[in-house]
CSV table of C-alpha atoms (C1' of nucleotides) in Angstrom, one decimal:
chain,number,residue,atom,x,y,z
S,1,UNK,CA,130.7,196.6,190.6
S,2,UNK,CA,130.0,193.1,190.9
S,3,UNK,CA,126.6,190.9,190.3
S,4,UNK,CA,125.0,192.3,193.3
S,5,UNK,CA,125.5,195.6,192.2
S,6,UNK,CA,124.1,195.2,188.7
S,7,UNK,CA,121.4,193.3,190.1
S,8,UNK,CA,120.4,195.8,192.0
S,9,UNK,CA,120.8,198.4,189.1
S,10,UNK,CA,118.2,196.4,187.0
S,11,UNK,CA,115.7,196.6,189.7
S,12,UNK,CA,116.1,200.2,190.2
S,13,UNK,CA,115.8,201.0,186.3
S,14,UNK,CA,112.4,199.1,186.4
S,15,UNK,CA,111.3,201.1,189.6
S,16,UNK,CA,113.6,203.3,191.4
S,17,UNK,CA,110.5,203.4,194.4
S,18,UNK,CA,111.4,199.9,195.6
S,19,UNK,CA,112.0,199.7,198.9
S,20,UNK,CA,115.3,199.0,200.2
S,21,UNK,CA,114.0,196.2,202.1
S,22,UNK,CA,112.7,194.4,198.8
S,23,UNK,CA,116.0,194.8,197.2
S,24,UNK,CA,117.7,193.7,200.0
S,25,UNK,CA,115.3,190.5,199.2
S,26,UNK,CA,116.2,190.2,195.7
S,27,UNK,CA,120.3,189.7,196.6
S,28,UNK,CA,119.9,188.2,199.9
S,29,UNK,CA,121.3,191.2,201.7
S,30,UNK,CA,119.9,193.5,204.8
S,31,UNK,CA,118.6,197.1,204.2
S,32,UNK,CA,121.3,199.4,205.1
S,33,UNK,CA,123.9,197.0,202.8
S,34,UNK,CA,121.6,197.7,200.0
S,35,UNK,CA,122.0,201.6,200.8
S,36,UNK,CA,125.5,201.3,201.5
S,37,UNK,CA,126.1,200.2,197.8
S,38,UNK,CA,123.3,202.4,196.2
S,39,UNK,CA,125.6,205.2,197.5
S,40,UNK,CA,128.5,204.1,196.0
S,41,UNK,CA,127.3,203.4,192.9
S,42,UNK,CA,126.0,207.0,193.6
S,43,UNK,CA,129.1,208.4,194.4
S,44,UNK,CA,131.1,206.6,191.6
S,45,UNK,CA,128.3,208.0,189.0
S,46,UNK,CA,127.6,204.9,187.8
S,47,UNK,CA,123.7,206.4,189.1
S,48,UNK,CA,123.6,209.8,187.9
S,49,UNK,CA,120.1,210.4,189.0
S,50,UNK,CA,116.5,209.5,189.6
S,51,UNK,CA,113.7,210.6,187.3
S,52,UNK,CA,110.4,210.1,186.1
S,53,UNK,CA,109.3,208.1,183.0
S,54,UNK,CA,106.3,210.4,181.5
S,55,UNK,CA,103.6,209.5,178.5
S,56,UNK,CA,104.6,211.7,175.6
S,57,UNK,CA,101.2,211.3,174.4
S,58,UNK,CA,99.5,212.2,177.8
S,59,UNK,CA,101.8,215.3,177.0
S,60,UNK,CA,100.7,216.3,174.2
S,61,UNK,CA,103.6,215.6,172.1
S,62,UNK,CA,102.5,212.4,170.4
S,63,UNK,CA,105.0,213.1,167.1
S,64,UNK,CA,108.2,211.5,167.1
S,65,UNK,CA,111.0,212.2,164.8
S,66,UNK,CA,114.5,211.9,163.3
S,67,UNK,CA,116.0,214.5,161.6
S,68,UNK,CA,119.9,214.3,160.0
S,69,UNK,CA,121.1,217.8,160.2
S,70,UNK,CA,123.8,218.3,157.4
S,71,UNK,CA,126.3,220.9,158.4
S,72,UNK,CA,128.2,223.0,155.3
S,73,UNK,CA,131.3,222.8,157.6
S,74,UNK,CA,131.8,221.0,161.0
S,75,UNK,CA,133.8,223.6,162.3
S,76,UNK,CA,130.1,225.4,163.2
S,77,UNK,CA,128.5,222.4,164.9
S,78,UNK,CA,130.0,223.8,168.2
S,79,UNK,CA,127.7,227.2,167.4
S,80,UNK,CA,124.4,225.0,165.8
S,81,UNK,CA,124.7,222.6,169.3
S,82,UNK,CA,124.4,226.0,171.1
S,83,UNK,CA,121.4,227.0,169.2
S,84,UNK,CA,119.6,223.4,168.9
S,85,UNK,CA,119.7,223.3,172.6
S,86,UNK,CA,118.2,225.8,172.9
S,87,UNK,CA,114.9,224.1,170.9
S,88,UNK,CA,112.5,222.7,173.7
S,89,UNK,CA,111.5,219.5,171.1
S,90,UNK,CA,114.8,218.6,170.7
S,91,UNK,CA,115.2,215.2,173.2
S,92,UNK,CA,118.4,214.1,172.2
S,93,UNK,CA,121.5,215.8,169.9
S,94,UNK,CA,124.2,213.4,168.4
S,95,UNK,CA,127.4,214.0,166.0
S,96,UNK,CA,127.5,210.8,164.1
S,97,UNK,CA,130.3,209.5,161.9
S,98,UNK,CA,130.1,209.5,158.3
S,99,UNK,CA,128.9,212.7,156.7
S,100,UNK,CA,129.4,215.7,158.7
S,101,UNK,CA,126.0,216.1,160.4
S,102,UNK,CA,124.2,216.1,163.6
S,103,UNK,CA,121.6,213.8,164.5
S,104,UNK,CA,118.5,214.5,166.2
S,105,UNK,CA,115.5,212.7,168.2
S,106,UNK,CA,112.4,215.2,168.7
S,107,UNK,CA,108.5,215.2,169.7
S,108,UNK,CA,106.2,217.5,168.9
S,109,UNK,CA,102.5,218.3,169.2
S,110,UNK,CA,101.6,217.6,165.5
S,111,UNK,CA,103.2,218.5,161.5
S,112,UNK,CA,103.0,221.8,162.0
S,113,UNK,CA,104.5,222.2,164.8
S,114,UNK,CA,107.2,219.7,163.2
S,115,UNK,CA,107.4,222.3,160.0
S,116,UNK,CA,108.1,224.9,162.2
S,117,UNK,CA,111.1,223.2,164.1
S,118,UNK,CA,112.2,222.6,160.7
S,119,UNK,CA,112.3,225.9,159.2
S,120,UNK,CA,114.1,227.4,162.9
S,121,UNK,CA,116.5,224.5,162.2
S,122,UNK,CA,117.2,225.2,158.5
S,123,UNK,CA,117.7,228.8,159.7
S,124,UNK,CA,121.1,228.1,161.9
S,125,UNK,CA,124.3,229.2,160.0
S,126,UNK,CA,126.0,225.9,158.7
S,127,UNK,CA,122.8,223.8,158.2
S,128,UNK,CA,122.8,222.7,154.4
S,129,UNK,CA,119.9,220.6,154.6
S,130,UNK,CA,117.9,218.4,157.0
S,131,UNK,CA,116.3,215.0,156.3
S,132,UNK,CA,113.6,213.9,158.4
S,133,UNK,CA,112.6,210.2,159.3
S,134,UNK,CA,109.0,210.3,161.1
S,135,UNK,CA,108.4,207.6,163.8
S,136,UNK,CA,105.1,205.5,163.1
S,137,UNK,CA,105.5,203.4,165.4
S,138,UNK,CA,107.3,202.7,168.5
S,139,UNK,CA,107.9,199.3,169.0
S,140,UNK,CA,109.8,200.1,172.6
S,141,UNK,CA,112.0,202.2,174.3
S,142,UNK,CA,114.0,200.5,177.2
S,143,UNK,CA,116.4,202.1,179.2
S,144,UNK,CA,119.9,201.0,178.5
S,145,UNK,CA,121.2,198.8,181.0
S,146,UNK,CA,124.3,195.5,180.4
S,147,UNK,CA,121.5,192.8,181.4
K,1,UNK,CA,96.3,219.3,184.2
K,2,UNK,CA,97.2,222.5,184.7
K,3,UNK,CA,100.6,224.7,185.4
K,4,UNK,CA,101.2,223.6,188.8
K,5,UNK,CA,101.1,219.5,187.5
K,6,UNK,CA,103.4,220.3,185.1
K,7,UNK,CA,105.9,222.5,187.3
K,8,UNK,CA,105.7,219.4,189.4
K,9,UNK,CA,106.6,217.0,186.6
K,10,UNK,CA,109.5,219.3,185.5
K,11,UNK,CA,110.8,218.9,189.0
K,12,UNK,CA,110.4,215.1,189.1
K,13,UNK,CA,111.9,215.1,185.6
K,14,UNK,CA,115.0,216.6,187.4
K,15,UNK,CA,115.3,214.9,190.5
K,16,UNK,CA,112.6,212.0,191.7
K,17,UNK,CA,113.8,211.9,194.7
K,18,UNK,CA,112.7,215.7,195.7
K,19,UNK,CA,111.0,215.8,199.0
K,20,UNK,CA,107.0,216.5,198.6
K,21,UNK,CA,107.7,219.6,201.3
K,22,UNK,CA,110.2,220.9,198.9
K,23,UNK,CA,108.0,220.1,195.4
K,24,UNK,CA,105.2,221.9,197.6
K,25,UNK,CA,107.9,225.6,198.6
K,26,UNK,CA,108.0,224.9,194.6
K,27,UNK,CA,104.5,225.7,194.0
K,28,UNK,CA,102.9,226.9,197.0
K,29,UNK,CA,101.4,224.1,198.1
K,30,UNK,CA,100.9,221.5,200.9
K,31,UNK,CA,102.7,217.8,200.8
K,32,UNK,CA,99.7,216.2,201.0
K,33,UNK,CA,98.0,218.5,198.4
K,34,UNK,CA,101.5,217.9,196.3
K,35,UNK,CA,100.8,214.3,196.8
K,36,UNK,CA,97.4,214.0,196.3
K,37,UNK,CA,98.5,215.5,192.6
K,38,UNK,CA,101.1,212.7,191.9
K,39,UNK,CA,99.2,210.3,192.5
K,40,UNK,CA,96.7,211.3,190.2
K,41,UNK,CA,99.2,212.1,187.5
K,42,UNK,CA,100.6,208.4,188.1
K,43,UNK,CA,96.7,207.2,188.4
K,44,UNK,CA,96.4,208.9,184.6
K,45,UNK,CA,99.3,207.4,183.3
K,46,UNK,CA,101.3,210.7,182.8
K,47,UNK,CA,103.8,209.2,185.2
K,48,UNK,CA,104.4,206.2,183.9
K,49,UNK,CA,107.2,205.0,186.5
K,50,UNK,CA,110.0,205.8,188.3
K,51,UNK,CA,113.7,204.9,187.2
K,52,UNK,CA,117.2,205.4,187.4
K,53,UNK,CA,119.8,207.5,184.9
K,54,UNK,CA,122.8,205.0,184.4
K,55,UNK,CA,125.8,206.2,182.9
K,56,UNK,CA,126.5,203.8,179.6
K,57,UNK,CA,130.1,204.8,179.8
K,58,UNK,CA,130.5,203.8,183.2
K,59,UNK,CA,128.6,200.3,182.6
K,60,UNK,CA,130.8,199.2,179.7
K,61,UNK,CA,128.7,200.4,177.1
K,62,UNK,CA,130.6,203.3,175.6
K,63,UNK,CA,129.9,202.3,171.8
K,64,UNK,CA,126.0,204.3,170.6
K,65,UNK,CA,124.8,203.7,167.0
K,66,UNK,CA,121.6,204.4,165.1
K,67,UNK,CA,121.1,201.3,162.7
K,68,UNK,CA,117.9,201.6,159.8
K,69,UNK,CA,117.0,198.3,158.9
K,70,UNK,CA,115.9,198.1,155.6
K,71,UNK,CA,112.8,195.0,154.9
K,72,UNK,CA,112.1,193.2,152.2
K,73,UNK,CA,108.5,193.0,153.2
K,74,UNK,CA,107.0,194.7,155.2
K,75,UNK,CA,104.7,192.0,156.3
K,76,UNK,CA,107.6,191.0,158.3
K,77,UNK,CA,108.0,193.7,160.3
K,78,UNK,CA,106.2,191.9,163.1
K,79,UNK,CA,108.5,189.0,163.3
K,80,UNK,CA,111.4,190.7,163.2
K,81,UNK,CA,110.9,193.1,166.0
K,82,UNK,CA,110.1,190.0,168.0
K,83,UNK,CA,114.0,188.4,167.2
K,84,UNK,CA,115.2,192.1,167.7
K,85,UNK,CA,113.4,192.6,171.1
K,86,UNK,CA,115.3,189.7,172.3
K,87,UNK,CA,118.6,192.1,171.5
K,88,UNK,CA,119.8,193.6,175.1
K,89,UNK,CA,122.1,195.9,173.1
K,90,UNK,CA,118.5,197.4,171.3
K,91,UNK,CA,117.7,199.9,173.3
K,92,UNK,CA,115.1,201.6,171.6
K,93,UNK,CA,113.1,200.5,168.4
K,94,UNK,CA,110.8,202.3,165.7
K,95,UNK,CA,108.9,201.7,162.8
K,96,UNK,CA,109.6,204.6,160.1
K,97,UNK,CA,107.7,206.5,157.1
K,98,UNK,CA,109.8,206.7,154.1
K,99,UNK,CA,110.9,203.1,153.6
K,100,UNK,CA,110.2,200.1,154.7
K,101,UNK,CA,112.2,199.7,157.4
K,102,UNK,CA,113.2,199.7,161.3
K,103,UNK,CA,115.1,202.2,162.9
K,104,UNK,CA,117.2,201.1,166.0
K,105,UNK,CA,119.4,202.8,168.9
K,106,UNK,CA,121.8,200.5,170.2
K,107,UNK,CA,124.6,200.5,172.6
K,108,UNK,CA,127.7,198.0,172.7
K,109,UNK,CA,131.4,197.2,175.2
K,110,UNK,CA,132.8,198.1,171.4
K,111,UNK,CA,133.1,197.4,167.8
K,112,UNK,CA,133.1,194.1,167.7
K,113,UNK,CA,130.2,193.7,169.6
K,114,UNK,CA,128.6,196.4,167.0
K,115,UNK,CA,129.9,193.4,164.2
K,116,UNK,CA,128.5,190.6,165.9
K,117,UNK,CA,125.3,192.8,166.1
K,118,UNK,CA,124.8,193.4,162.9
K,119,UNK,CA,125.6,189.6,161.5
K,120,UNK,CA,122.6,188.7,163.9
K,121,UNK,CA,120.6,191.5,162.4
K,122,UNK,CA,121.2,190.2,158.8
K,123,UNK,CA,119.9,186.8,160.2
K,124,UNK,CA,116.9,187.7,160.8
K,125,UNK,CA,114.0,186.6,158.1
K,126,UNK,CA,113.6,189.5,155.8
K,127,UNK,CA,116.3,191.3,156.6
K,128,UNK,CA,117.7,192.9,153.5
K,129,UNK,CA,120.2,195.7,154.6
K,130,UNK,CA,121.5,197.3,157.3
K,131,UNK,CA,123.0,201.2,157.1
K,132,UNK,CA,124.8,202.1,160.8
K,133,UNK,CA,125.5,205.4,161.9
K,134,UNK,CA,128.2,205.4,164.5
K,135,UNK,CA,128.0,208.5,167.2
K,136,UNK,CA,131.0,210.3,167.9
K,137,UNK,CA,129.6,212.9,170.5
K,138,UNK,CA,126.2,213.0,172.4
K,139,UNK,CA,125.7,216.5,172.9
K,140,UNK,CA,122.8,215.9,175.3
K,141,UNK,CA,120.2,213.2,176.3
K,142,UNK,CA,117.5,214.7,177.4
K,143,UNK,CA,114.2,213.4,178.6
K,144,UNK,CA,111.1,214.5,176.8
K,145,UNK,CA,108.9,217.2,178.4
K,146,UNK,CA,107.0,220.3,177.1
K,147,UNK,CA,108.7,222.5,178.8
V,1,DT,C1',70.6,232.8,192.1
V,2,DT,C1',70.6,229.1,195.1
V,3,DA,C1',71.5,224.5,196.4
V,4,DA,C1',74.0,220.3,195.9
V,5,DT,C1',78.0,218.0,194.6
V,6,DA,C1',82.7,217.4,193.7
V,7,DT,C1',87.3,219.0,194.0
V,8,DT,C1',91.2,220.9,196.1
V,9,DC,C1',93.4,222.1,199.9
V,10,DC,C1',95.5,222.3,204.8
V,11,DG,C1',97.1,220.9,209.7
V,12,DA,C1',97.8,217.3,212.6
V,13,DA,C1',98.8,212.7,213.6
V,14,DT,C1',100.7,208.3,212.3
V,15,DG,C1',103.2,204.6,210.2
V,16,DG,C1',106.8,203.2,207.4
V,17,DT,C1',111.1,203.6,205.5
V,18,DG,C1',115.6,205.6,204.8
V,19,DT,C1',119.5,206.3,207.4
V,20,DT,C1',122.9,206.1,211.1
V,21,DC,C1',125.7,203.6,214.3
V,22,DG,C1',128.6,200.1,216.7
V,23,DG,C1',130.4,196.1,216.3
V,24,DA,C1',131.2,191.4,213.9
V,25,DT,C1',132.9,189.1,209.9
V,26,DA,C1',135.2,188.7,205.8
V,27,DT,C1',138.5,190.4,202.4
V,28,DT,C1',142.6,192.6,200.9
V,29,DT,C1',147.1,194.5,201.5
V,30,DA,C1',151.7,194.6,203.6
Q,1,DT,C1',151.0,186.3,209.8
Q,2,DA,C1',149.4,190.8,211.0
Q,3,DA,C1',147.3,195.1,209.8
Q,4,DA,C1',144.1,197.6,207.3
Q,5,DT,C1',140.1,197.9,204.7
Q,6,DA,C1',135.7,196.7,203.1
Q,7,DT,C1',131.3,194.6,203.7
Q,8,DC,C1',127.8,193.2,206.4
Q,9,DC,C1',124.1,193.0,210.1
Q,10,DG,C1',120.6,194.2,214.0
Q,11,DA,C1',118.9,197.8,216.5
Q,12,DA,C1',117.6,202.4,217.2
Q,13,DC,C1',116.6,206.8,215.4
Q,14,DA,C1',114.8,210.5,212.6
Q,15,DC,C1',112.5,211.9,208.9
Q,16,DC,C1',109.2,211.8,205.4
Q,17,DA,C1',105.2,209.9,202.8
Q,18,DT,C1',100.7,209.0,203.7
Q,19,DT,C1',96.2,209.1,206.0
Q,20,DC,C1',92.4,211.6,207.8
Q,21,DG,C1',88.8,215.0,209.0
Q,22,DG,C1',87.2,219.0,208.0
Q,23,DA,C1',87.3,223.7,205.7
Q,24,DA,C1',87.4,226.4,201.6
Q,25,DT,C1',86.8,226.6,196.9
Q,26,DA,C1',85.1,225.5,192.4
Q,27,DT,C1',81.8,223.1,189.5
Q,28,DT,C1',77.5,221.5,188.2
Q,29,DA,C1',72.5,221.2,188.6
Q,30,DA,C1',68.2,223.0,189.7
DNA sequence: TTAATATTCCGAATGGTGTTCGGATATTTA
DNA sequence: TAAATATCCGAACACCATTCGGAATATTAA
């Protein structure tokens, strides 16, 4: 992992299409040395994949949310992960220090459809009580990346 | 949009490198009617790009937190997100209902980065208070799709 | 219902790009 | 210093995205 390697890492985050040609460009190095170290950092799972970025919006799931998920005893987060994964609006599922909760980043298609996740959450053994934080607006969302 | 596009997008989710032959075994189509499709999903801004999955850990970035940013105006809003855009340790960054205030995902090399973070947070022109939340596990990351 | 238009699809051909390979150069290890 | 390893390049190859013409289907208009 050196400059050339994170260089190239940027360039992929903003558009994994670029051709190997055009990085090779961009760090002053020929096409199949690109690929060579593309792999590796393939192969050391430093790149863990290649995906699409889609318009939740366009999607139909224009809502954005936080909710805090206060568990009665962390012993059953194990069993409430197991059922939140389960929940197709649930993006992302954290334990965060501090108070024995989980913490979650959802979308859905409108309130209700928000209510409902709510009440299936508030359902799962352990969950005390949730508190919600709705998104109003989303200043930006970059992909994480050292540079 | 119908089911096809969005078996297609759940495969590119997955894997954007998939070969349009294989996307097309997927849903019974040709490649060049599987690429016709993308390319009027990308036309329509449902695929907004192409990118990479890095692996934070792997990068030196093995410190998460969710930080709410509490304003004392919220006329300020504006100029802060400018200062906080400037952050490379912001990854993502919301407005919120509730209070008047910013909610941040960050990522840092550690805890003193988180520190140092935060002091330059407080700097910031109407800037009243900070409350982190620290994440000890991330159960899964996953990216946003209906299905 | 018919006609006209637009959309979606496919097979075949093509052009471009990822990938492989051998060998040269540089770097690291012993 | 010598051996081993890693990194690089140009050239050739193989594969895949893309283009194209035309057929089939769906949609709209008359």
């Amino acid at each position: 992992m050196d400059q050339v390697d994170r260089k190239l890492l940027s360039l992929l985050k903003n558009d994994a299409k670029i051709k190997y040609a055009e990085l090779g460009q961009e760090v002053h190095l020929s096409a199949p040395a690109v690929h060579e170290r593309i792999k590796k950092l393939e192969k050391n799972e430093i790149v863990q994949g290649y995906t699409i970025v889609t318009n939740p919006k366009k999607l139909g799931l224009p809502l954005c949310a936080f909710i805090s998920v206060t568990l009665s005893n962390i012993t059953l987060c194990k069993d409430a992960v197991l059922h939140i994964e389960k929940m197709k609006e649930v993006e992302e599922c954290f334990s965060t220090a501090g108070e024995e909760s989980l913490f979650l980043k959802i979308r859905t298609r409108d309130t209700d459809a928000l209510e409902q996740l709510l009440v299936r959450l508030r359902s799962i053994k352990g969950v005390e009580k949730t508190l919600t934080r709705i998104v109003l607006t989303t200043h930006f969302e970059r992909t994480a990346l050292g540079e």
